Coordinates of C-alpha atoms in Angstrom, one line a residue:
M1 CA -0.2 -0.1 0.1
T2 CA 3.0 2.4 1.0
N3 CA 4.4 1.8 -2.9
E4 CA 1.4 3.0 -4.5
P5 CA 1.8 7.0 -4.6
R6 CA 5.3 6.7 -5.6
S7 CA 4.1 4.7 -8.5
D8 CA 2.2 7.5 -9.6
V9 CA 4.7 10.0 -10.1
P10 CA 6.2 8.9 -13.0
A11 CA 3.0 8.7 -14.8
M12 CA 2.4 12.4 -13.6
L13 CA 5.4 13.5 -15.0
A14 CA 5.2 11.6 -18.1
S15 CA 2.0 13.4 -18.6
G16 CA 3.4 16.6 -18.0
L17 CA 6.2 15.9 -20.2
V18 CA 3.5 15.1 -22.8
L19 CA 1.4 18.4 -22.5
G20 CA 4.8 20.3 -22.6
V21 CA 5.6 19.0 -25.8
I22 CA 2.2 19.3 -27.2
L23 CA 2.3 22.9 -26.2
V24 CA 5.8 23.7 -27.7
L25 CA 4.5 22.2 -30.6
L26 CA 1.4 24.3 -31.0
A27 CA 3.3 27.1 -30.3
A28 CA 5.9 26.5 -32.9
I29 CA 3.1 25.8 -35.6
Y30 CA 1.3 29.0 -34.5
S31 CA 4.7 30.7 -34.9
S32 CA 5.8 29.6 -38.3
F33 CA 3.3 31.8 -40.4
I34 CA 2.6 35.1 -40.1
V35 CA -0.2 37.2 -42.2
I36 CA 1.2 40.0 -44.4
Q37 CA -1.5 42.5 -44.8
P38 CA -2.8 44.5 -48.3
G39 CA -0.7 47.2 -48.7
N40 CA 2.1 45.8 -47.2
V41 CA 5.5 44.0 -48.3
G42 CA 7.0 41.3 -46.1
V43 CA 10.7 40.6 -45.1
V44 CA 11.9 37.4 -44.4
F45 CA 15.3 37.2 -42.7
N46 CA 17.1 34.2 -41.7
R47 CA 18.9 34.8 -38.2
W48 CA 21.5 31.7 -39.2
S49 CA 22.6 32.7 -42.7
G50 CA 21.8 36.5 -42.8
A51 CA 19.6 36.0 -46.0
L52 CA 16.9 38.3 -46.8
K53 CA 13.8 38.1 -49.1
T54 CA 10.7 39.9 -49.6
V55 CA 7.2 38.3 -50.2
G56 CA 4.1 39.9 -51.2
Q57 CA 0.5 39.8 -49.2
G58 CA -0.9 36.9 -47.6
V59 CA 0.4 33.9 -45.6
A60 CA 4.3 33.8 -45.0
W61 CA 6.0 30.8 -43.6
R62 CA 9.2 30.8 -41.5
V63 CA 11.1 28.4 -39.2
P64 CA 10.4 29.7 -35.5
W65 CA 13.3 31.0 -33.7
V66 CA 15.1 30.9 -36.9
T67 CA 14.0 33.3 -39.4
Q68 CA 12.0 36.6 -38.8
V69 CA 9.5 38.4 -41.0
Q70 CA 8.8 41.9 -40.5
S71 CA 6.4 44.1 -42.9
Y72 CA 6.5 47.6 -44.5
P73 CA 4.0 49.7 -46.1
I74 CA 3.8 50.0 -49.9
A75 CA 0.4 51.7 -49.8
L76 CA 0.6 55.7 -49.1
R77 CA 0.7 56.8 -45.4
T78 CA 0.8 60.0 -44.0
Y79 CA 3.0 61.7 -41.4
T80 CA 1.6 65.0 -39.8
M81 CA 2.9 67.6 -37.9
V82 CA 0.6 70.2 -37.0
R83 CA -0.2 72.5 -33.8
R84 CA -4.1 71.3 -33.4
S85 CA -3.5 68.5 -30.8
Q86 CA -5.7 66.0 -32.3
E87 CA -4.6 65.6 -35.7
G88 CA -0.7 65.1 -35.5
A89 CA 1.3 62.3 -34.9
V90 CA 2.4 63.9 -31.3
Q91 CA -0.6 65.5 -29.0
G92 CA 0.3 69.1 -28.2
D93 CA 1.5 71.5 -30.7
D94 CA 3.5 69.8 -32.9
S95 CA 4.3 72.0 -35.9
I96 CA 7.6 72.8 -37.1
D97 CA 9.7 75.7 -35.7
L98 CA 11.4 77.2 -39.0
P99 CA 14.2 79.7 -39.1
T100 CA 14.0 82.5 -41.8
K101 CA 17.1 84.5 -43.5
E102 CA 16.7 87.5 -41.3
G103 CA 16.8 85.1 -38.2
Q104 CA 12.9 85.0 -37.3
H105 CA 11.1 82.2 -36.6
I106 CA 7.7 80.8 -37.0
R107 CA 5.6 77.5 -36.5
Q108 CA 4.7 75.7 -39.5
D109 CA 2.2 72.9 -40.1
I110 CA 3.1 70.1 -42.7
S111 CA 2.2 66.9 -43.9
V112 CA 4.5 64.1 -45.8
T113 CA 2.8 61.5 -47.8
Y114 CA 5.2 58.7 -48.4
N115 CA 5.4 54.6 -49.0
T116 CA 8.1 52.0 -48.9
S117 CA 9.4 51.1 -52.1
Q118 CA 8.8 47.5 -52.6
E119 CA 12.2 46.8 -54.4
K120 CA 13.9 48.6 -51.7
A121 CA 12.1 46.7 -48.8
A122 CA 14.6 44.5 -47.5
D123 CA 17.0 47.7 -47.5
V124 CA 14.7 49.3 -45.1
F125 CA 15.0 46.2 -43.0
R126 CA 18.5 46.4 -43.4
A127 CA 18.8 50.0 -42.4
F128 CA 17.0 50.2 -39.4
R129 CA 17.7 46.5 -38.2
G130 CA 14.1 45.1 -38.7
A131 CA 12.3 47.8 -36.8
D132 CA 8.6 48.6 -36.9
I133 CA 7.2 51.4 -39.1
A134 CA 6.1 53.2 -36.5
D135 CA 9.7 53.3 -34.7
I136 CA 11.0 54.6 -37.8
E137 CA 8.5 57.0 -38.3
S138 CA 9.3 58.6 -34.7
T139 CA 12.9 58.8 -35.3
F140 CA 14.4 58.8 -38.9
V141 CA 11.0 60.3 -40.9
R142 CA 10.6 63.0 -38.6
R143 CA 14.2 64.3 -37.9
T144 CA 14.2 64.1 -41.6
I145 CA 11.4 66.2 -42.0
I146 CA 12.1 68.6 -39.5
T147 CA 15.8 69.2 -40.8
T148 CA 14.6 69.2 -44.3
A149 CA 12.1 72.0 -44.0
Q150 CA 14.4 74.0 -41.4
N151 CA 17.5 74.0 -44.0
A152 CA 15.3 75.1 -46.9
A153 CA 13.5 77.7 -44.9
G154 CA 16.6 79.1 -43.4
Q155 CA 17.4 80.5 -47.2
M156 CA 14.3 82.6 -47.7
S157 CA 12.9 85.8 -45.9
L158 CA 9.6 86.0 -43.6
T159 CA 7.5 87.6 -46.2
D160 CA 8.5 84.6 -49.0
L161 CA 7.7 82.0 -46.5
I162 CA 4.2 82.8 -45.9
S163 CA 3.2 84.7 -49.1
N164 CA 4.5 84.4 -52.8
Q165 CA 7.4 81.8 -52.4
R166 CA 5.4 79.4 -50.5
G167 CA 5.0 77.0 -53.0
Q168 CA 8.7 77.3 -54.0
L169 CA 9.2 76.6 -50.4
Q170 CA 7.0 73.5 -50.6
G171 CA 8.7 72.4 -53.8
Q172 CA 12.1 72.5 -52.3
I173 CA 11.5 70.6 -49.0
Q174 CA 9.8 67.9 -50.9
D175 CA 12.6 67.6 -53.6
D176 CA 15.4 67.8 -50.8
L177 CA 13.1 65.0 -48.9
Q178 CA 13.1 62.9 -51.7
G179 CA 16.7 62.7 -52.0
Q180 CA 17.2 61.8 -48.5
M181 CA 14.3 59.5 -48.0
N182 CA 15.2 57.5 -51.0
K183 CA 18.5 56.7 -49.5
M184 CA 17.0 54.5 -47.2
G185 CA 14.3 52.8 -49.5
F186 CA 11.1 55.3 -49.1
V187 CA 9.8 57.3 -51.8
V188 CA 7.9 60.7 -51.0
D189 CA 4.6 61.2 -53.0
K190 CA 3.5 65.0 -51.7
V191 CA 4.8 67.3 -49.4
N192 CA 1.7 69.6 -47.9
L193 CA 2.3 73.0 -45.8
G194 CA -0.6 73.7 -44.0
A195 CA -1.0 76.9 -41.7
S196 CA 2.0 79.0 -40.6
H197 CA 1.6 80.5 -37.3
L198 CA 3.5 83.6 -36.3
P199 CA 4.9 85.0 -33.0
D200 CA 2.5 87.6 -31.8
A201 CA 4.8 90.7 -32.3
I202 CA 5.4 89.7 -35.9
E203 CA 1.5 88.9 -36.7
K204 CA 0.7 92.5 -35.3
Q205 CA 3.4 94.0 -37.8
M206 CA 2.1 92.0 -40.8
Q207 CA -1.4 93.1 -40.1
Q208 CA -0.3 96.9 -39.7
K209 CA 1.7 96.2 -42.9
M210 CA -1.4 94.9 -44.8
A211 CA -3.4 97.2 -43.6
A212 CA -1.4 100.0 -44.9
Q213 CA -1.3 98.0 -48.0
Q214 CA -5.1 97.9 -48.3
Q215 CA -5.1 101.6 -47.8
A216 CA -2.5 102.4 -50.6
Q217 CA -4.4 100.3 -52.9
Q218 CA -7.8 101.9 -51.9
A219 CA -5.8 105.4 -52.5
E220 CA -4.9 104.2 -55.9
Y221 CA -8.4 102.7 -57.1
E222 CA -9.9 106.2 -55.8
L223 CA -7.6 108.4 -57.7
Q224 CA -7.4 106.1 -60.9
R225 CA -11.6 106.5 -60.6
Q226 CA -11.4 110.3 -60.4
Q227 CA -8.9 110.5 -63.2
T228 CA -11.3 108.4 -65.4
L229 CA -14.6 110.4 -64.4
A230 CA -12.4 113.4 -65.3
K231 CA -11.4 111.7 -69.0
A232 CA -15.0 111.1 -69.4
K233 CA -16.1 114.2 -68.5
V234 CA -13.5 116.0 -70.9
A235 CA -14.8 113.6 -73.9
E236 CA -18.1 114.6 -72.9
A237 CA -17.4 118.3 -73.2
E238 CA -15.7 117.7 -76.3
G239 CA -18.1 115.7 -77.9
D240 CA -20.8 118.2 -77.1
A241 CA -18.6 120.9 -78.4
Q242 CA -17.8 118.9 -81.7
A243 CA -21.6 118.4 -81.9
T244 CA -22.3 122.0 -81.4
L245 CA -19.8 123.1 -84.0
V246 CA -21.1 120.8 -86.2
K247 CA -24.7 122.2 -85.9
A248 CA -23.3 125.6 -86.5
K249 CA -21.6 125.2 -89.6
A250 CA -24.9 123.1 -91.0
Q251 CA -26.6 126.0 -89.8
A252 CA -24.4 128.5 -91.6
E253 CA -24.2 126.3 -94.8
A254 CA -28.0 126.1 -94.7
N255 CA -28.4 129.8 -94.1
K256 CA -26.1 130.4 -97.3
L257 CA -27.8 128.2 -99.2
L258 CA -31.2 129.8 -98.3
Q259 CA -30.0 133.4 -99.2
Q260 CA -28.2 132.4 -102.2
S261 CA -31.8 130.9 -103.5
L262 CA -34.1 133.8 -102.1
T263 CA -35.0 136.4 -104.7
A264 CA -37.8 139.6 -104.7
L265 CA -40.6 137.3 -106.5
L266 CA -40.1 134.1 -104.5
I267 CA -40.4 136.4 -101.2
Q268 CA -43.4 137.8 -102.7
N269 CA -44.8 134.8 -103.6
K270 CA -44.3 132.9 -100.0
A271 CA -46.1 136.5 -98.6
I272 CA -49.1 135.8 -101.1
E273 CA -48.9 131.8 -99.9
R274 CA -49.3 133.2 -96.2
W275 CA -51.7 135.7 -96.9
N276 CA -55.2 135.2 -95.6
G277 CA -57.3 137.6 -98.2
T278 CA -57.7 140.2 -95.5
L279 CA -56.3 143.9 -96.1
P280 CA -54.7 145.7 -93.4
Q281 CA -57.4 148.1 -91.7
F282 CA -55.5 151.6 -91.7
T283 CA -55.5 154.7 -93.0
G284 CA -52.4 156.3 -94.4
G285 CA -51.1 157.0 -97.8
G286 CA -48.7 154.1 -98.1
A287 CA -49.0 151.1 -100.1
V288 CA -50.2 147.6 -99.1
P289 CA -47.7 145.7 -97.7
F290 CA -46.0 142.6 -100.1
L291 CA -48.7 143.3 -102.7
N292 CA -47.7 144.7 -106.1
L293 CA -51.0 145.2 -108.2
K294 CA -49.2 145.4 -111.2
D295 CA -47.5 142.0 -110.8
L296 CA -51.0 140.5 -110.1
G297 CA -52.6 142.2 -112.3
G298 CA -50.3 141.9 -115.4
G299 CA -51.0 145.6 -116.8
S300 CA -50.3 149.0 -116.3
G301 CA -53.4 149.8 -114.3
E302 CA -56.1 149.3 -116.9
G303 CA -58.9 147.6 -115.7
G304 CA -57.7 147.5 -112.4
S305 CA -59.3 148.5 -109.3
T306 CA -58.2 150.9 -106.7
A307 CA -57.7 150.3 -103.0
P308 CA -61.0 150.6 -101.0
G309 CA -62.3 154.2 -100.1
Q310 CA -60.6 155.8 -103.4

């Protein structure tokens, strides 16, 4: 009876050993594959040989404790640094401090869209020792964006940074950043400059300058408007004078033609056409106006009647 408990010990040890082996086999089977998500490329690294190879999306097989698989995004992703705390990669004011050629500083929102080159995914793994893309972003990508932007902005004036040369700054940052990140296996798709945040003193100076420029533009516009109105009035006066001159010349020409065409007989005929047949009622020895009895009668007075009352 005393030997029965001792006989159960080897059986329990054997059962535990079998269970451990089963668990190890299950862990080995589970860790022998990994799923590469869509939009990513996988890099398989052999710890024994140091060999690297890339695999596409889907299931990637590996030897447990011998090979390592790391995935990197080939789909576009955006790293953002802005002042608004809920939008950037880092909470709080994460906008970049940009120096200007004059030694002034502004805060600048920026976002960079990039991806991993599928052909250089193994180079990314090698350069960053198999680090995850989130770790690479928080170190290399972030530092490279800040340094490149500051170097480009330091060659420009404050006015250029926030006005007419803003597009040139964005293009310069994109070109320089593309060169730096391409060396490490990344491709820059787009750099976008967001809002510029000026110090309060500079913001006040800029507002005063803009107000003065607007006032100058308004004064220039008003001057041009007055000049235009004056020119219009001069043109109107010249037109009226020209019209009056033309009218006067036409009237003079008409009077001249009328004077040349008038004769004594024509004048008398016009008077006869207007006469209503009533003789003037007056006494005196003068002749009746506009009437030439000889012309009307056609004779020397024979058979002619005399004026009433004679």
